[in-house]
XYZ file of C-alpha atoms in Angstrom:
159
model
C 73.382 64.479 100.949
C 76.445 64.595 103.130
C 78.377 61.656 102.294
C 80.244 61.494 99.126
C 82.430 59.074 97.284
C 86.000 59.797 95.899
C 85.506 58.951 92.135
C 85.292 60.756 88.781
C 82.165 62.667 87.910
C 80.391 62.430 84.576
C 80.529 65.203 82.066
C 83.343 66.859 83.870
C 85.804 67.727 80.966
C 89.455 68.070 82.029
C 92.102 68.883 79.222
C 95.602 70.014 79.434
C 96.589 73.285 78.544
C 99.524 73.213 76.397
C 102.134 75.774 76.898
C 104.022 76.687 73.544
C 107.247 78.319 74.765
C 109.950 80.088 72.788
C 112.542 82.797 73.364
C 109.671 85.461 73.656
C 108.138 83.593 76.636
C 104.900 81.407 76.282
C 101.459 81.173 74.858
C 98.515 79.103 75.853
C 95.254 78.565 73.636
C 92.372 78.706 75.962
C 89.597 77.578 73.787
C 88.744 76.976 69.946
C 85.468 77.072 68.654
C 86.190 73.760 66.549
C 86.881 72.163 70.059
C 83.658 73.156 71.885
C 80.163 72.047 71.648
C 78.044 74.818 70.798
C 75.938 74.696 73.891
C 78.843 75.404 76.375
C 80.583 77.872 73.852
C 81.429 80.938 76.072
C 79.186 84.031 76.287
C 81.615 86.093 78.554
C 85.033 85.918 80.360
C 86.450 87.043 83.273
C 89.524 86.798 85.459
C 90.139 86.560 89.012
C 93.030 86.690 91.456
C 93.046 84.392 94.427
C 95.373 85.102 97.285
C 97.215 82.234 98.844
C 94.769 80.198 101.357
C 91.809 81.735 100.102
C 88.861 79.946 98.659
C 86.085 80.775 96.160
C 83.084 78.675 96.438
C 81.451 76.312 97.014
C 78.587 77.180 94.654
C 76.445 75.630 91.642
C 74.570 76.778 88.752
C 71.177 75.392 87.504
C 71.849 76.274 83.687
C 75.484 77.490 83.473
C 78.484 75.709 82.631
C 81.724 77.012 83.609
C 84.798 76.832 81.677
C 87.760 77.344 83.834
C 91.319 77.878 83.089
C 93.889 77.230 85.832
C 97.295 78.582 84.437
C 98.965 79.653 87.599
C 101.118 81.357 88.708
C 100.027 79.651 91.968
C 98.406 76.131 92.626
C 94.929 75.358 93.321
C 92.869 72.734 94.636
C 89.599 72.317 92.949
C 86.949 70.539 94.469
C 83.591 68.867 92.670
C 80.558 67.593 93.960
C 78.292 65.840 91.927
C 74.461 66.640 93.192
C 72.692 65.728 89.943
C 70.234 63.152 90.725
C 69.895 61.746 87.410
C 73.689 61.289 87.160
C 75.050 57.795 87.405
C 77.724 59.493 89.441
C 75.539 61.292 91.768
C 77.216 61.342 95.018
C 80.792 61.505 93.910
C 83.472 64.046 94.763
C 86.471 64.867 92.783
C 89.609 66.677 94.174
C 92.306 68.059 91.436
C 95.590 69.799 92.308
C 96.183 72.202 89.311
C 97.769 75.394 88.429
C 101.306 76.548 87.378
C 103.046 73.100 87.372
C 99.847 71.331 85.744
C 97.765 73.742 83.749
C 94.303 72.481 83.167
C 91.130 73.629 81.491
C 87.981 72.265 83.475
C 84.616 72.323 82.427
C 81.883 71.984 85.296
C 78.390 71.315 83.985
C 75.238 72.653 85.942
C 74.345 70.954 89.050
C 77.922 69.907 90.058
C 78.948 72.058 93.170
C 82.430 73.353 92.769
C 85.115 75.393 94.825
C 88.629 76.036 94.736
C 91.302 77.321 97.004
C 94.760 78.783 96.291
C 97.101 76.049 98.043
C 100.167 77.897 96.849
C 102.265 80.433 98.072
C 101.570 83.349 95.643
C 98.265 85.102 94.238
C 96.952 82.807 91.516
C 94.997 83.700 88.548
C 91.953 81.757 87.009
C 90.158 82.579 84.017
C 86.675 81.617 83.300
C 84.568 81.635 80.090
C 81.139 80.535 80.968
C 78.268 79.756 78.551
C 76.010 82.397 80.054
C 76.189 85.874 80.961
C 76.314 86.995 84.470
C 72.985 88.122 85.655
C 71.811 87.782 82.236
C 71.522 90.192 79.204
C 72.342 93.831 80.364
C 72.772 92.204 83.911
C 68.848 92.458 84.549
C 68.213 88.964 85.379
C 68.384 86.687 88.400
C 72.201 85.341 89.009
C 72.106 81.525 88.258
C 74.055 80.815 91.500
C 73.220 78.610 94.416
C 75.765 79.698 97.166
C 76.869 77.461 100.183
C 79.450 79.741 101.520
C 78.968 80.423 105.210
C 76.516 77.562 105.292
C 77.777 75.667 108.573
C 75.223 72.955 107.651
C 76.632 72.754 104.055
C 77.828 69.317 103.125
C 80.045 71.139 100.808
C 83.786 71.718 102.918
C 86.936 73.473 101.488
C 89.727 72.954 103.826
């Protein structure tokens, strides 16, 4: 599949991150157990710093759901492609501009290819709270990742 249509993708969850500000600074809740389904509840977390102009992905997971938190301090372009043949939005692509000025939580289910690029002028942080352990228990399993970076024939382009 090389042609994608612009449109929403089923099962992508996008939530605003509410910044609670006072004279000490600010606080943002990343997740609450009473607001997340058990099958996507985080099993680990990590934070990554991405330099301006740099992209991460595209890649997808067979089983893992990613729970991304884009809070800044930069702006990101998040690209999503629905490659799930049993999805009613198969063939759709979404592009979001999120981060410091529009902080979002984006939950990406298995089978949705995703990538993000820092389009801001400063390094940016992204937190992920996936529902699977990277490389499984004690890092002894195969990594659940299908990578498309560096594949010149890939239909998933990050500009």
